[in-house]
Amino acid sequence: MPSITRRRALYGAVALVTSFAGCSGETSSGSSYPPEDVDNVAIDPESYSLRNPRSEPTVWSGERPTPGEDGTNHYWNHVFVTGPDDAANVSFADVPGADEARNFLDATDYDTTTVYVEQSAVQECFAPELCYVEWSETEIETSYTRRYRDVDVACETDVEDVVATLVRIPAVIDPSDINGYGSSHGSRTCARRNERIRQRRNASDGGAHP
């Protein structure tokens, strides 16, 4: 069981970082701006996450990625699944939940939906929760909140896992058109982050969206 002292120390460190970040606790990667068309957004989309305690790819399409020349595993990548053939070409690391992730792909209606997979390093004591995904013809951006894992989960503050998130985007997307990616992570709850995106949508169309 993780020590209370370490958890409190971690909380204090996060609070300190947040204060220097303008009280928002936001970090981002990829594109600096979300897609322009805010109508193309799915709030609390259907998704499934896999956690890998090893520094290696968790989901990949085709041949398993190999370490780079520097010996590191480049697990930050994006996988698109647009149909059953793509799904059959996807592989998963030997981690808990891999069978459920396979079922998630197989149960997707690809006539109206595209599965987008992104993976990145996450501190061992935290778990990302997907709030929404935005997309345009050329860009995709995701937004996550960061929460502590259950207190009975042993973790260390200086250790990272690789988390892959499979997201059902309710649209048919041509992966060859996508050239911009973005992802934001912060301490705000999904409720607050989703309210912010609703306000953007309402401002863009005079309040037509609920």
PDB file of C-alpha atoms in Angstrom:
ATOM      1  CA  MET A   1       0.000   0.000   0.000  1.00  0.00           C
ATOM      2  CA  PRO A   2       1.440   3.426  -0.896  1.00  0.00           C
ATOM      3  CA  SER A   3       2.566   5.480   2.064  1.00  0.00           C
ATOM      4  CA  ILE A   4       0.442   8.401   3.213  1.00  0.00           C
ATOM      5  CA  THR A   5       3.583  10.490   3.526  1.00  0.00           C
ATOM      6  CA  ARG A   6       4.506   9.953  -0.104  1.00  0.00           C
ATOM      7  CA  ARG A   7       0.979  10.684  -1.294  1.00  0.00           C
ATOM      8  CA  ARG A   8       0.907  13.907   0.698  1.00  0.00           C
ATOM      9  CA  ALA A   9       4.289  14.888  -0.659  1.00  0.00           C
ATOM     10  CA  LEU A  10       3.058  14.201  -4.179  1.00  0.00           C
ATOM     11  CA  TYR A  11      -0.051  16.279  -3.591  1.00  0.00           C
ATOM     12  CA  GLY A  12       2.066  19.166  -2.324  1.00  0.00           C
ATOM     13  CA  ALA A  13       4.314  18.950  -5.364  1.00  0.00           C
ATOM     14  CA  VAL A  14       1.345  18.987  -7.722  1.00  0.00           C
ATOM     15  CA  ALA A  15      -0.163  21.950  -5.901  1.00  0.00           C
ATOM     16  CA  LEU A  16       3.125  23.822  -6.257  1.00  0.00           C
ATOM     17  CA  VAL A  17       3.305  23.123  -9.974  1.00  0.00           C
ATOM     18  CA  THR A  18      -0.310  24.187 -10.360  1.00  0.00           C
ATOM     19  CA  SER A  19       0.348  27.504  -8.639  1.00  0.00           C
ATOM     20  CA  PHE A  20       3.146  28.273 -11.067  1.00  0.00           C
ATOM     21  CA  ALA A  21       0.881  27.319 -13.982  1.00  0.00           C
ATOM     22  CA  GLY A  22      -1.554  30.112 -13.254  1.00  0.00           C
ATOM     23  CA  CYS A  23      -3.754  27.917 -11.009  1.00  0.00           C
ATOM     24  CA  SER A  24      -4.942  25.927 -13.980  1.00  0.00           C
ATOM     25  CA  GLY A  25      -2.718  22.873 -13.716  1.00  0.00           C
ATOM     26  CA  GLU A  26      -2.881  22.553 -17.502  1.00  0.00           C
ATOM     27  CA  THR A  27      -0.296  20.915 -19.696  1.00  0.00           C
ATOM     28  CA  SER A  28      -0.573  20.229 -23.397  1.00  0.00           C
ATOM     29  CA  SER A  29       1.269  18.612 -26.256  1.00  0.00           C
ATOM     30  CA  GLY A  30       1.013  18.745 -30.014  1.00  0.00           C
ATOM     31  CA  SER A  31      -1.072  21.461 -31.662  1.00  0.00           C
ATOM     32  CA  SER A  32      -1.384  24.755 -29.785  1.00  0.00           C
ATOM     33  CA  TYR A  33      -4.952  25.259 -30.934  1.00  0.00           C
ATOM     34  CA  PRO A  34      -8.049  23.046 -30.998  1.00  0.00           C
ATOM     35  CA  PRO A  35      -9.791  22.325 -34.307  1.00  0.00           C
ATOM     36  CA  GLU A  36     -11.642  25.381 -35.583  1.00  0.00           C
ATOM     37  CA  ASP A  37     -15.002  23.635 -36.011  1.00  0.00           C
ATOM     38  CA  VAL A  38     -16.236  23.281 -32.422  1.00  0.00           C
ATOM     39  CA  ASP A  39     -19.341  21.432 -33.653  1.00  0.00           C
ATOM     40  CA  ASN A  40     -17.089  18.400 -34.180  1.00  0.00           C
ATOM     41  CA  VAL A  41     -16.773  17.493 -30.536  1.00  0.00           C
ATOM     42  CA  ALA A  42     -17.801  14.437 -28.522  1.00  0.00           C
ATOM     43  CA  ILE A  43     -18.162  15.026 -24.777  1.00  0.00           C
ATOM     44  CA  ASP A  44     -17.543  11.961 -22.585  1.00  0.00           C
ATOM     45  CA  PRO A  45     -17.000   9.785 -25.669  1.00  0.00           C
ATOM     46  CA  GLU A  46     -16.999   6.006 -25.461  1.00  0.00           C
ATOM     47  CA  SER A  47     -13.430   4.963 -24.699  1.00  0.00           C
ATOM     48  CA  TYR A  48     -11.276   2.253 -23.181  1.00  0.00           C
ATOM     49  CA  SER A  49      -7.842   2.592 -21.579  1.00  0.00           C
ATOM     50  CA  LEU A  50      -4.960   0.168 -21.146  1.00  0.00           C
ATOM     51  CA  ARG A  51      -2.087   0.701 -18.709  1.00  0.00           C
ATOM     52  CA  ASN A  52       1.353  -0.758 -19.290  1.00  0.00           C
ATOM     53  CA  PRO A  53       3.915  -0.671 -16.449  1.00  0.00           C
ATOM     54  CA  ARG A  54       6.725  -1.172 -18.969  1.00  0.00           C
ATOM     55  CA  SER A  55       8.163   1.602 -21.124  1.00  0.00           C
ATOM     56  CA  GLU A  56       7.008   0.144 -24.414  1.00  0.00           C
ATOM     57  CA  PRO A  57       4.170   0.529 -26.915  1.00  0.00           C
ATOM     58  CA  THR A  58       0.830  -0.727 -25.586  1.00  0.00           C
ATOM     59  CA  VAL A  59      -1.157  -0.654 -28.862  1.00  0.00           C
ATOM     60  CA  TRP A  60       0.196  -0.760 -32.392  1.00  0.00           C
ATOM     61  CA  SER A  61      -0.862  -1.547 -35.940  1.00  0.00           C
ATOM     62  CA  GLY A  62       1.150  -3.855 -38.167  1.00  0.00           C
ATOM     63  CA  GLU A  63       4.639  -4.801 -37.012  1.00  0.00           C
ATOM     64  CA  ARG A  64       5.551  -4.180 -33.393  1.00  0.00           C
ATOM     65  CA  PRO A  65       7.533  -0.930 -33.080  1.00  0.00           C
ATOM     66  CA  THR A  66      11.210  -1.379 -32.299  1.00  0.00           C
ATOM     67  CA  PRO A  67      13.371   0.779 -30.027  1.00  0.00           C
ATOM     68  CA  GLY A  68      15.081   3.750 -31.614  1.00  0.00           C
ATOM     69  CA  GLU A  69      18.809   4.040 -32.173  1.00  0.00           C
ATOM     70  CA  ASP A  70      19.143   5.526 -28.693  1.00  0.00           C
ATOM     71  CA  GLY A  71      17.574   2.381 -27.197  1.00  0.00           C
ATOM     72  CA  THR A  72      14.320   4.076 -26.204  1.00  0.00           C
ATOM     73  CA  ASN A  73      10.835   2.923 -27.121  1.00  0.00           C
ATOM     74  CA  HIS A  74       8.932   5.585 -29.029  1.00  0.00           C
ATOM     75  CA  TYR A  75       5.459   4.796 -27.739  1.00  0.00           C
ATOM     76  CA  TRP A  76       3.977   8.219 -28.452  1.00  0.00           C
ATOM     77  CA  ASN A  77       2.051   7.479 -31.622  1.00  0.00           C
ATOM     78  CA  HIS A  78      -1.436   7.486 -33.072  1.00  0.00           C
ATOM     79  CA  VAL A  79      -3.403   4.547 -34.437  1.00  0.00           C
ATOM     80  CA  PHE A  80      -6.617   4.831 -36.469  1.00  0.00           C
ATOM     81  CA  VAL A  81      -9.044   1.954 -36.814  1.00  0.00           C
ATOM     82  CA  THR A  82     -11.534   2.571 -39.605  1.00  0.00           C
ATOM     83  CA  GLY A  83     -12.916  -0.909 -40.209  1.00  0.00           C
ATOM     84  CA  PRO A  84     -12.712  -4.622 -39.379  1.00  0.00           C
ATOM     85  CA  ASP A  85      -9.554  -5.058 -41.479  1.00  0.00           C
ATOM     86  CA  ASP A  86      -7.790  -2.324 -39.522  1.00  0.00           C
ATOM     87  CA  ALA A  87      -9.025  -3.846 -36.254  1.00  0.00           C
ATOM     88  CA  ALA A  88      -7.608  -7.243 -37.182  1.00  0.00           C
ATOM     89  CA  ASN A  89      -4.226  -5.598 -37.778  1.00  0.00           C
ATOM     90  CA  VAL A  90      -4.084  -4.057 -34.296  1.00  0.00           C
ATOM     91  CA  SER A  91      -2.016  -5.725 -31.569  1.00  0.00           C
ATOM     92  CA  PHE A  92      -1.892  -5.174 -27.818  1.00  0.00           C
ATOM     93  CA  ALA A  93       0.833  -5.634 -25.255  1.00  0.00           C
ATOM     94  CA  ASP A  94       0.345  -8.424 -22.725  1.00  0.00           C
ATOM     95  CA  VAL A  95      -1.339  -6.249 -20.099  1.00  0.00           C
ATOM     96  CA  PRO A  96      -4.574  -6.540 -18.073  1.00  0.00           C
ATOM     97  CA  GLY A  97      -7.598  -5.510 -20.122  1.00  0.00           C
ATOM     98  CA  ALA A  98      -6.153  -6.371 -23.535  1.00  0.00           C
ATOM     99  CA  ASP A  99      -9.005  -8.803 -24.285  1.00  0.00           C
ATOM    100  CA  GLU A 100     -11.570  -6.143 -23.369  1.00  0.00           C
ATOM    101  CA  ALA A 101      -9.793  -3.662 -25.645  1.00  0.00           C
ATOM    102  CA  ARG A 102     -10.053  -6.183 -28.488  1.00  0.00           C
ATOM    103  CA  ASN A 103     -13.776  -6.542 -27.786  1.00  0.00           C
ATOM    104  CA  PHE A 104     -14.082  -2.742 -27.828  1.00  0.00           C
ATOM    105  CA  LEU A 105     -12.693  -2.684 -31.365  1.00  0.00           C
ATOM    106  CA  ASP A 106     -14.794  -5.608 -32.553  1.00  0.00           C
ATOM    107  CA  ALA A 107     -18.021  -4.071 -31.188  1.00  0.00           C
ATOM    108  CA  THR A 108     -17.519  -0.748 -32.993  1.00  0.00           C
ATOM    109  CA  ASP A 109     -19.823   0.231 -35.866  1.00  0.00           C
ATOM    110  CA  TYR A 110     -17.285   1.436 -38.410  1.00  0.00           C
ATOM    111  CA  ASP A 111     -19.975   2.662 -40.797  1.00  0.00           C
ATOM    112  CA  THR A 112     -20.406   5.698 -38.541  1.00  0.00           C
ATOM    113  CA  THR A 113     -17.448   5.569 -36.171  1.00  0.00           C
ATOM    114  CA  THR A 114     -13.650   5.758 -36.184  1.00  0.00           C
ATOM    115  CA  VAL A 115     -11.534   4.489 -33.296  1.00  0.00           C
ATOM    116  CA  TYR A 116      -8.624   6.773 -32.499  1.00  0.00           C
ATOM    117  CA  VAL A 117      -5.846   5.443 -30.270  1.00  0.00           C
ATOM    118  CA  GLU A 118      -3.282   7.616 -28.540  1.00  0.00           C
ATOM    119  CA  GLN A 119      -0.735   6.623 -25.956  1.00  0.00           C
ATOM    120  CA  SER A 120       1.699   8.509 -23.780  1.00  0.00           C
ATOM    121  CA  ALA A 121       3.664   8.330 -20.539  1.00  0.00           C
ATOM    122  CA  VAL A 122       1.706   8.926 -17.317  1.00  0.00           C
ATOM    123  CA  GLN A 123       3.068   9.220 -13.795  1.00  0.00           C
ATOM    124  CA  GLU A 124       2.471   5.967 -11.955  1.00  0.00           C
ATOM    125  CA  CYS A 125       0.340   7.555  -9.205  1.00  0.00           C
ATOM    126  CA  PHE A 126      -2.076   9.219 -11.629  1.00  0.00           C
ATOM    127  CA  ALA A 127      -4.807   8.007 -13.966  1.00  0.00           C
ATOM    128  CA  PRO A 128      -6.010  10.135 -16.901  1.00  0.00           C
ATOM    129  CA  GLU A 129      -9.750  10.401 -17.542  1.00  0.00           C
ATOM    130  CA  LEU A 130     -10.891  11.416 -21.028  1.00  0.00           C
ATOM    131  CA  CYS A 131     -13.278  14.382 -21.021  1.00  0.00           C
ATOM    132  CA  TYR A 132     -13.832  15.119 -24.708  1.00  0.00           C
ATOM    133  CA  VAL A 133     -12.375  14.813 -28.183  1.00  0.00           C
ATOM    134  CA  GLU A 134     -12.511  17.446 -30.932  1.00  0.00           C
ATOM    135  CA  TRP A 135     -11.717  16.943 -34.580  1.00  0.00           C
ATOM    136  CA  SER A 136     -11.703  18.623 -37.971  1.00  0.00           C
ATOM    137  CA  GLU A 137     -10.762  17.293 -41.393  1.00  0.00           C
ATOM    138  CA  THR A 138      -7.083  17.703 -40.531  1.00  0.00           C
ATOM    139  CA  GLU A 139      -6.737  17.818 -36.733  1.00  0.00           C
ATOM    140  CA  ILE A 140      -7.639  15.876 -33.598  1.00  0.00           C
ATOM    141  CA  GLU A 141      -7.402  17.101 -30.016  1.00  0.00           C
ATOM    142  CA  THR A 142      -8.206  15.291 -26.786  1.00  0.00           C
ATOM    143  CA  SER A 143      -8.736  16.676 -23.297  1.00  0.00           C
ATOM    144  CA  TYR A 144      -8.127  14.775 -20.053  1.00  0.00           C
ATOM    145  CA  THR A 145      -8.436  15.372 -16.351  1.00  0.00           C
ATOM    146  CA  ARG A 146      -5.834  13.892 -14.064  1.00  0.00           C
ATOM    147  CA  ARG A 147      -6.841  12.059 -10.892  1.00  0.00           C
ATOM    148  CA  TYR A 148      -5.079  10.008  -8.262  1.00  0.00           C
ATOM    149  CA  ARG A 149      -5.276   6.243  -8.518  1.00  0.00           C
ATOM    150  CA  ASP A 150      -6.902   4.294  -5.693  1.00  0.00           C
ATOM    151  CA  VAL A 151      -5.030   4.512  -2.400  1.00  0.00           C
ATOM    152  CA  ASP A 152      -4.426   0.758  -2.332  1.00  0.00           C
ATOM    153  CA  VAL A 153      -2.433   0.932  -5.587  1.00  0.00           C
ATOM    154  CA  ALA A 154       1.306   0.903  -4.930  1.00  0.00           C
ATOM    155  CA  CYS A 155       3.080   3.605  -6.916  1.00  0.00           C
ATOM    156  CA  GLU A 156       6.161   5.801  -6.970  1.00  0.00           C
ATOM    157  CA  THR A 157       6.310   9.495  -7.808  1.00  0.00           C
ATOM    158  CA  ASP A 158       9.266   9.173 -10.187  1.00  0.00           C
ATOM    159  CA  VAL A 159       7.987   6.182 -12.186  1.00  0.00           C
ATOM    160  CA  GLU A 160       5.942   6.373 -15.388  1.00  0.00           C
ATOM    161  CA  ASP A 161       3.575   3.921 -17.077  1.00  0.00           C
ATOM    162  CA  VAL A 162       2.394   3.981 -20.680  1.00  0.00           C
ATOM    163  CA  VAL A 163      -1.357   4.496 -21.018  1.00  0.00           C
ATOM    164  CA  ALA A 164      -3.163   3.904 -24.299  1.00  0.00           C
ATOM    165  CA  THR A 165      -6.681   5.256 -24.761  1.00  0.00           C
ATOM    166  CA  LEU A 166      -9.007   3.949 -27.461  1.00  0.00           C
ATOM    167  CA  VAL A 167     -11.594   6.592 -28.366  1.00  0.00           C
ATOM    168  CA  ARG A 168     -14.709   6.135 -30.465  1.00  0.00           C
ATOM    169  CA  ILE A 169     -15.102   9.264 -32.590  1.00  0.00           C
ATOM    170  CA  PRO A 170     -18.672   9.438 -33.981  1.00  0.00           C
ATOM    171  CA  ALA A 171     -17.552  10.243 -37.517  1.00  0.00           C
ATOM    172  CA  VAL A 172     -15.896   8.579 -40.481  1.00  0.00           C
ATOM    173  CA  ILE A 173     -12.352   9.973 -40.616  1.00  0.00           C
ATOM    174  CA  ASP A 174      -9.734   9.554 -43.318  1.00  0.00           C
ATOM    175  CA  PRO A 175      -6.456   9.114 -41.388  1.00  0.00           C
ATOM    176  CA  SER A 176      -4.414  10.304 -44.373  1.00  0.00           C
ATOM    177  CA  ASP A 177      -5.973  13.760 -43.993  1.00  0.00           C
ATOM    178  CA  ILE A 178      -4.978  14.140 -40.330  1.00  0.00           C
ATOM    179  CA  ASN A 179      -1.749  16.091 -39.881  1.00  0.00           C
ATOM    180  CA  GLY A 180      -2.262  17.788 -36.529  1.00  0.00           C
ATOM    181  CA  TYR A 181      -2.612  16.269 -33.070  1.00  0.00           C
ATOM    182  CA  GLY A 182      -3.074  17.803 -29.640  1.00  0.00           C
ATOM    183  CA  SER A 183      -3.784  16.684 -26.110  1.00  0.00           C
ATOM    184  CA  SER A 184      -4.336  18.679 -22.922  1.00  0.00           C
ATOM    185  CA  HIS A 185      -4.137  17.385 -19.344  1.00  0.00           C
ATOM    186  CA  GLY A 186      -5.096  19.240 -16.206  1.00  0.00           C
ATOM    187  CA  SER A 187      -6.443  19.149 -12.675  1.00  0.00           C
ATOM    188  CA  ARG A 188      -9.902  20.487 -13.559  1.00  0.00           C
ATOM    189  CA  THR A 189     -12.671  17.902 -13.367  1.00  0.00           C
ATOM    190  CA  CYS A 190     -14.269  16.664 -16.567  1.00  0.00           C
ATOM    191  CA  ALA A 191     -17.461  18.464 -15.551  1.00  0.00           C
ATOM    192  CA  ARG A 192     -15.635  21.803 -15.584  1.00  0.00           C
ATOM    193  CA  ARG A 193     -13.675  21.049 -18.745  1.00  0.00           C
ATOM    194  CA  ASN A 194     -16.810  19.877 -20.552  1.00  0.00           C
ATOM    195  CA  GLU A 195     -18.725  22.969 -19.464  1.00  0.00           C
ATOM    196  CA  ARG A 196     -15.980  25.068 -20.984  1.00  0.00           C
ATOM    197  CA  ILE A 197     -16.331  23.324 -24.347  1.00  0.00           C
ATOM    198  CA  ARG A 198     -20.133  23.693 -24.208  1.00  0.00           C
ATOM    199  CA  GLN A 199     -19.695  27.426 -23.702  1.00  0.00           C
ATOM    200  CA  ARG A 200     -17.418  27.582 -26.740  1.00  0.00           C
ATOM    201  CA  ARG A 201     -20.014  25.769 -28.839  1.00  0.00           C
ATOM    202  CA  ASN A 202     -22.816  28.041 -27.654  1.00  0.00           C
ATOM    203  CA  ALA A 203     -20.749  31.136 -28.376  1.00  0.00           C
ATOM    204  CA  SER A 204     -20.007  29.899 -31.886  1.00  0.00           C
ATOM    205  CA  ASP A 205     -23.638  29.403 -32.887  1.00  0.00           C
ATOM    206  CA  GLY A 206     -25.621  31.759 -30.677  1.00  0.00           C
ATOM    207  CA  GLY A 207     -26.575  29.153 -28.088  1.00  0.00           C
ATOM    208  CA  ALA A 208     -28.167  26.515 -30.313  1.00  0.00           C
ATOM    209  CA  HIS A 209     -26.530  23.631 -28.430  1.00  0.00           C
ATOM    210  CA  PRO A 210     -27.882  22.540 -25.020  1.00  0.00           C
TER     211      PRO A 210
END
